JSON list of C-alpha atoms in Angstrom, two decimals:
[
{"chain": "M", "resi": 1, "resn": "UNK", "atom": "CA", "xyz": [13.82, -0.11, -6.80]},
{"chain": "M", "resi": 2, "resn": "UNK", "atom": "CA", "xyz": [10.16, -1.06, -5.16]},
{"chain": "M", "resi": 3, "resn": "UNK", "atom": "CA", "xyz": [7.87, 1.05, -7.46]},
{"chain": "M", "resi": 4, "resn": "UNK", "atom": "CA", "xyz": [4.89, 1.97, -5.14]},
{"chain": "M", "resi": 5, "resn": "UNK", "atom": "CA", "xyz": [1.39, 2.71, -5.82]},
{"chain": "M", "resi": 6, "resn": "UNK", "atom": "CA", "xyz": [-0.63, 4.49, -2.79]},
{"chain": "M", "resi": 7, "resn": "UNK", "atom": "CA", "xyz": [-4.26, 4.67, -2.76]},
{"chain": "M", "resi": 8, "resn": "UNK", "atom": "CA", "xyz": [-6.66, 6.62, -0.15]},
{"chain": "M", "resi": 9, "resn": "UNK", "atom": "CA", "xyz": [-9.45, 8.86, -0.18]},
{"chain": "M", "resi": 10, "resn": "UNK", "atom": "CA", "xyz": [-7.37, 11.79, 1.89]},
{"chain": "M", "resi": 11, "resn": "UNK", "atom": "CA", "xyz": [-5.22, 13.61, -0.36]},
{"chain": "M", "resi": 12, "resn": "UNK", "atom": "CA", "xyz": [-3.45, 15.07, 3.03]},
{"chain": "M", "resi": 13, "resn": "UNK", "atom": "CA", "xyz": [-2.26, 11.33, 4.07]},
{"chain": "M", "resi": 14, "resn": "UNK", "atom": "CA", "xyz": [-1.20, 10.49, 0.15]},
{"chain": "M", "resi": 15, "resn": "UNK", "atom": "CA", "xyz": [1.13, 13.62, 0.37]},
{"chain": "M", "resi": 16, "resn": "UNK", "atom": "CA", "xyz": [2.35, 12.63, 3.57]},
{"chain": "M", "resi": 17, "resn": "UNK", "atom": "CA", "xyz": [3.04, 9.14, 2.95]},
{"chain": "M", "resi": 18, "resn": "UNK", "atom": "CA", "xyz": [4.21, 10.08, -0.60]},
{"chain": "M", "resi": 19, "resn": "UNK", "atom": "CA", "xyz": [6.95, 12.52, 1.74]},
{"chain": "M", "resi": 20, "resn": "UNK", "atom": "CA", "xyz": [8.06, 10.03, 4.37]},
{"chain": "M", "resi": 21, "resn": "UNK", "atom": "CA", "xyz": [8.96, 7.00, 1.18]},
{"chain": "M", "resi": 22, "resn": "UNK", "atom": "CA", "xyz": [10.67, 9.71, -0.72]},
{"chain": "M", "resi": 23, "resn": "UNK", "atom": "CA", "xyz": [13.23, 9.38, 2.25]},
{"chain": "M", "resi": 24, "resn": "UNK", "atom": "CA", "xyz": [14.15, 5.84, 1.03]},
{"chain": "M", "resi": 25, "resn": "UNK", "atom": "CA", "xyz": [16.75, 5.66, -1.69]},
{"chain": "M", "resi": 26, "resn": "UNK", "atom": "CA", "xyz": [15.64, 2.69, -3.05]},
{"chain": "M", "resi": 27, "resn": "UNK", "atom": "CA", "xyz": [11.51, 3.33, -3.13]},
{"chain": "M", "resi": 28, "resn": "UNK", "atom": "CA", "xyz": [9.89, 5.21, -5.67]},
{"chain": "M", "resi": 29, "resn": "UNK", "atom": "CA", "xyz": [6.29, 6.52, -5.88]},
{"chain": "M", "resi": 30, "resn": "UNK", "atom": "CA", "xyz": [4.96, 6.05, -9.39]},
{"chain": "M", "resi": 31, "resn": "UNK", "atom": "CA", "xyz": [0.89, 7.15, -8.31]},
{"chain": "M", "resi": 32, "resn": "UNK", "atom": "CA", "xyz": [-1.31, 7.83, -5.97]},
{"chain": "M", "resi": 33, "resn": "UNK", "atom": "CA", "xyz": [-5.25, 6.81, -6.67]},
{"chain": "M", "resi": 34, "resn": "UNK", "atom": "CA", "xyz": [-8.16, 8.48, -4.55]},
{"chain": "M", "resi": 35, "resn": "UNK", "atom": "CA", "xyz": [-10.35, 5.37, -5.18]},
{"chain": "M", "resi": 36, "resn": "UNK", "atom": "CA", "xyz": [-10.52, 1.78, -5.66]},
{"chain": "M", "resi": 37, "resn": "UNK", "atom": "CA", "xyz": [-11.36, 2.33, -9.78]},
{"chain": "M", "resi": 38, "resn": "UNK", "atom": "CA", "xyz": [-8.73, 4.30, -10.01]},
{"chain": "M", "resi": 39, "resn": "UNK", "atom": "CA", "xyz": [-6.06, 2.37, -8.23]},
{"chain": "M", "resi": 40, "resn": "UNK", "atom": "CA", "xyz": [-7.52, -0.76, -10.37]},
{"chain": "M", "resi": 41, "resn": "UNK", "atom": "CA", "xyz": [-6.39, 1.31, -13.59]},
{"chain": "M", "resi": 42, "resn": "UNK", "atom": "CA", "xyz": [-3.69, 3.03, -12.44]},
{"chain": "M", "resi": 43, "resn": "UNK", "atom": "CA", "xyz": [-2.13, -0.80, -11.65]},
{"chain": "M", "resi": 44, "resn": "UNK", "atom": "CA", "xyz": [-2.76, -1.23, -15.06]},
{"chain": "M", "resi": 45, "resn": "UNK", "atom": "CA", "xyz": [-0.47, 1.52, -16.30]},
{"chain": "M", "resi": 46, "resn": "UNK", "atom": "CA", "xyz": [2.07, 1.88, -14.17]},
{"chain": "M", "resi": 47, "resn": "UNK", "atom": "CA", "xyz": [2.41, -2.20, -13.02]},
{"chain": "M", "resi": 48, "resn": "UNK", "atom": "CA", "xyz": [3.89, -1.14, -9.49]},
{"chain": "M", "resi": 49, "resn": "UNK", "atom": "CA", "xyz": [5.57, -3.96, -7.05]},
{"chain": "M", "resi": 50, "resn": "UNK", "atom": "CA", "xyz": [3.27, -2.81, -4.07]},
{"chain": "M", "resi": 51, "resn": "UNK", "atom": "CA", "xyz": [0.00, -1.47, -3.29]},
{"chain": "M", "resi": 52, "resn": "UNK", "atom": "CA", "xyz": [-0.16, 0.34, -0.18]},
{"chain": "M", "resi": 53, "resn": "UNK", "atom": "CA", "xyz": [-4.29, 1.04, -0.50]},
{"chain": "M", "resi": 54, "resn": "UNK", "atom": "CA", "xyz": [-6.63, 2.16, 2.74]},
{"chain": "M", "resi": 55, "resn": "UNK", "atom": "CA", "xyz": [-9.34, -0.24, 3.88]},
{"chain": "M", "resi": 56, "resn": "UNK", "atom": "CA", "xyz": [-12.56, 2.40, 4.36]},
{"chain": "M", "resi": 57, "resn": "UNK", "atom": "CA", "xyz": [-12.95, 4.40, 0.82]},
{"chain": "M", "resi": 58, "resn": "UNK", "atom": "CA", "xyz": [-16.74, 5.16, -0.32]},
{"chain": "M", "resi": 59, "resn": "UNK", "atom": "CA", "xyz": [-17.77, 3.21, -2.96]},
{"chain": "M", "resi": 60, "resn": "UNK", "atom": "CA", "xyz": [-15.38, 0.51, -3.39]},
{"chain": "M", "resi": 61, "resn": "UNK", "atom": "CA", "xyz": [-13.34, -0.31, -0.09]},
{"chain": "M", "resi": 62, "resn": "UNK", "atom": "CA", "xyz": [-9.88, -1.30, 0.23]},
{"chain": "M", "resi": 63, "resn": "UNK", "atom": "CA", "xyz": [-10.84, -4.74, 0.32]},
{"chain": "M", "resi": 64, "resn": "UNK", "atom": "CA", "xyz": [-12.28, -5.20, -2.71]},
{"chain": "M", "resi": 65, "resn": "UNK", "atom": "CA", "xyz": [-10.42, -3.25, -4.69]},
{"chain": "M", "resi": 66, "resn": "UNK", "atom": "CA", "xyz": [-7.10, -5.93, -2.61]},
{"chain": "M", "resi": 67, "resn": "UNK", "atom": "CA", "xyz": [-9.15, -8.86, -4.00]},
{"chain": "M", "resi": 68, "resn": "UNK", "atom": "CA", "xyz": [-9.60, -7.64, -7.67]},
{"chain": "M", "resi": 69, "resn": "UNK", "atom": "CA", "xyz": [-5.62, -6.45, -7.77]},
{"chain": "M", "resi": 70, "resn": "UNK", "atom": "CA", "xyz": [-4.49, -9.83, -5.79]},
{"chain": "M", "resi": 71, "resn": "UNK", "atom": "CA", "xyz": [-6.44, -11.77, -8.73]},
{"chain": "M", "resi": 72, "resn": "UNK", "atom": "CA", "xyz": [-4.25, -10.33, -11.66]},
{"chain": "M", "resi": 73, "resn": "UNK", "atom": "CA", "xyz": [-1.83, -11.90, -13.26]},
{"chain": "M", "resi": 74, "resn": "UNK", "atom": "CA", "xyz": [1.21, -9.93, -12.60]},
{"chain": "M", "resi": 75, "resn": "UNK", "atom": "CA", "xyz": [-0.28, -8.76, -9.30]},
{"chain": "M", "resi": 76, "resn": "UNK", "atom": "CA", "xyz": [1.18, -6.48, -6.80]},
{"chain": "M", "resi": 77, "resn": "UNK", "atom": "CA", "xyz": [1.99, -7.03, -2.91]},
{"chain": "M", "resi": 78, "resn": "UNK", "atom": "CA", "xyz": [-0.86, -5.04, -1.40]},
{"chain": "M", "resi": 79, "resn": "UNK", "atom": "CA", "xyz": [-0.74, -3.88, 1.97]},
{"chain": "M", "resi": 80, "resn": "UNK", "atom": "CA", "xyz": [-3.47, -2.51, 3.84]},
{"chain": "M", "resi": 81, "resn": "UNK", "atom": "CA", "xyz": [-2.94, 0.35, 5.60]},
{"chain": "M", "resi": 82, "resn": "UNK", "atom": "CA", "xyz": [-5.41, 1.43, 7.80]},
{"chain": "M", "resi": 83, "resn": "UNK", "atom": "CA", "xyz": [-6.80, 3.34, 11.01]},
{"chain": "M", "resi": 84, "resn": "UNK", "atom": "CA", "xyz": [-8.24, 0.52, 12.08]},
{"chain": "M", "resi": 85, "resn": "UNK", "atom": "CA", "xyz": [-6.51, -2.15, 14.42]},
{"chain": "M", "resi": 86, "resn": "UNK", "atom": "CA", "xyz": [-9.12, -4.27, 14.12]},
{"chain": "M", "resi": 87, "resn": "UNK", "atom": "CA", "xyz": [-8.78, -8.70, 14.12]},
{"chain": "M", "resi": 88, "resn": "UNK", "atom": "CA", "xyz": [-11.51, -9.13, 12.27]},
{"chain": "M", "resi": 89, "resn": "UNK", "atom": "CA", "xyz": [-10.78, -6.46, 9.44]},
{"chain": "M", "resi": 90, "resn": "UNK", "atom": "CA", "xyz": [-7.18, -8.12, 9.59]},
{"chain": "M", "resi": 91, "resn": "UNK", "atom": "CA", "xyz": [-8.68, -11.80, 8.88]},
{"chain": "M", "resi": 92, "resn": "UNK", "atom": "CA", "xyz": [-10.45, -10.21, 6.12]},
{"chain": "M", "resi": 93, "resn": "UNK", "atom": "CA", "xyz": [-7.50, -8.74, 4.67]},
{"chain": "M", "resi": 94, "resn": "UNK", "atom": "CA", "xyz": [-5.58, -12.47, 4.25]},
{"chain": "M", "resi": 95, "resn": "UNK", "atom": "CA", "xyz": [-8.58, -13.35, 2.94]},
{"chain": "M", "resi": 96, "resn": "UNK", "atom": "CA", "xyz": [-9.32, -11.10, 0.02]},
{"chain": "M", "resi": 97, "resn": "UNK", "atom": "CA", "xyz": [-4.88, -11.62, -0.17]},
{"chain": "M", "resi": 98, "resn": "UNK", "atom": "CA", "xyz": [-3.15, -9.02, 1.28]},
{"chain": "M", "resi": 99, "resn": "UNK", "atom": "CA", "xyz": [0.48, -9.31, 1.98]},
{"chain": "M", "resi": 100, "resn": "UNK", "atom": "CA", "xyz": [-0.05, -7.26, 5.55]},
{"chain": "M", "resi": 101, "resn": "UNK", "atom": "CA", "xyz": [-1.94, -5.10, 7.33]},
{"chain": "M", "resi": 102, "resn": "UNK", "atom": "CA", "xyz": [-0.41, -1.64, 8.88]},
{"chain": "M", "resi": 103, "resn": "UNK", "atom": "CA", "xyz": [-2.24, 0.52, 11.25]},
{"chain": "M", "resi": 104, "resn": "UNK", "atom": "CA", "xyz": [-1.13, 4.69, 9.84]},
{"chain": "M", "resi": 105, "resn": "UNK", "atom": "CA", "xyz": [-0.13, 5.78, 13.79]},
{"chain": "M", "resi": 106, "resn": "UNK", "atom": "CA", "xyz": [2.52, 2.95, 13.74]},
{"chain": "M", "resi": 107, "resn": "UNK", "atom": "CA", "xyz": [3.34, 3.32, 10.19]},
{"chain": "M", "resi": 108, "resn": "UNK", "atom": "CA", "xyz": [6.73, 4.66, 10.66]},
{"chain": "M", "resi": 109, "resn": "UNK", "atom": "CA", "xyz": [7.81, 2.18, 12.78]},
{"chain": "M", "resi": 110, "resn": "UNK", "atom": "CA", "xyz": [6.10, -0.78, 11.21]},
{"chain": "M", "resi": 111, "resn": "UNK", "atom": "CA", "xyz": [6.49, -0.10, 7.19]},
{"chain": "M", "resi": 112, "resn": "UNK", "atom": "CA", "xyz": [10.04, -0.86, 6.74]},
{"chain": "M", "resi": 113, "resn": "UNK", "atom": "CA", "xyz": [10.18, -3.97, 8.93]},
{"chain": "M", "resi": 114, "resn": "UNK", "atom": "CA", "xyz": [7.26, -5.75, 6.38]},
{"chain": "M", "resi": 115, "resn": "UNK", "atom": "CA", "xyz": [8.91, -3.95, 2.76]},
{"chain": "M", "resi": 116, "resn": "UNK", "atom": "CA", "xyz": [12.33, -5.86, 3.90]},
{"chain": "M", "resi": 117, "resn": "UNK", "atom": "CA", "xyz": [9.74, -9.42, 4.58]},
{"chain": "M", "resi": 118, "resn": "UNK", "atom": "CA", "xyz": [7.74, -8.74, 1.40]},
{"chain": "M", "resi": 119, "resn": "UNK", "atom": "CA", "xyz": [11.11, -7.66, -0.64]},
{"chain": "M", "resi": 120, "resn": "UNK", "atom": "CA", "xyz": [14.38, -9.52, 0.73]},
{"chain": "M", "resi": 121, "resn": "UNK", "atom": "CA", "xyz": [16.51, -9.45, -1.84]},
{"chain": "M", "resi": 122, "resn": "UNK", "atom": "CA", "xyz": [16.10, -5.30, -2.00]},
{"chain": "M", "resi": 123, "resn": "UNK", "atom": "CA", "xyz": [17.92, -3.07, -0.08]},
{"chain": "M", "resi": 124, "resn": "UNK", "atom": "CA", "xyz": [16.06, -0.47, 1.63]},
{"chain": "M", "resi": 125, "resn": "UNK", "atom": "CA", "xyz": [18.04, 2.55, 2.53]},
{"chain": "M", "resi": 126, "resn": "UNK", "atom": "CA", "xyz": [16.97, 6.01, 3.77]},
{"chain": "M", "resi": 127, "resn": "UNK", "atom": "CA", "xyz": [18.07, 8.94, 1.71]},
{"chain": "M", "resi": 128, "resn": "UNK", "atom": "CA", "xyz": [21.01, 11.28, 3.07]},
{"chain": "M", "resi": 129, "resn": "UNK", "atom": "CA", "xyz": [20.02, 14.64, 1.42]}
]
């Protein structure tokens, strides 16, 4: 199971999000943060495999808040996860050390492709309901 942490400042895109992994049997969603801070001590808690955290959040950005949870000592795979398709904002995202970099309208196509990179040995299988 890839326990998942999701952080952005739009509640409407952590619902959806939180809706289209809940069709994966073998992801699980154990928080969603509105903020850096909060994603920094929700990490802390919950200890989730991945990060999926938005680059552009008032006070501290995605980036930032990738560097501080890529510096920890049982540290997540963070993924940015972004509006922006932007080379320079993807440089700066291996930088701080994110494991990728997904743009939201390709999301659906690009997500599972990078979990099955980032998590090999897992098997990643949507849910029949």
């Amino acid at each position: 199971m890839i326990r998942v942490l999701l952080v952005d400042d739009s509640p409407d895109f952590l619902n959806a999000i939180t809706e289209f992994l809940t069709l994966f049997s073998d992801i699980t969603v154990v928080g969603q943060a509105l903020s850096g801070p909060e994603a920094l001590d929700l990490d802390d808690d919950l200890h989730p495999d991945l990060v999926l955290i938005d680059l552009i959040m008032s006070g501290m950005n995605g980036l930032e808040a990738t560097r501080l949870l890529c510096q920890r000592a049982l540290a997540p795979r963070v993924v940015i996860v972004t509006s922006y398709d932007d080379l320079e904002y993807r440089v700066a995202a291996v930088a701080v050390g994110a494991s990728g970099y997904l743009v939201k309208p390709d999301l659906a196509l690009t997500l599972l492709p990078l979990l099955h990179s980032l998590f090999p040995s897992r098997v990643m299988a949507v849910s029949v309901a």
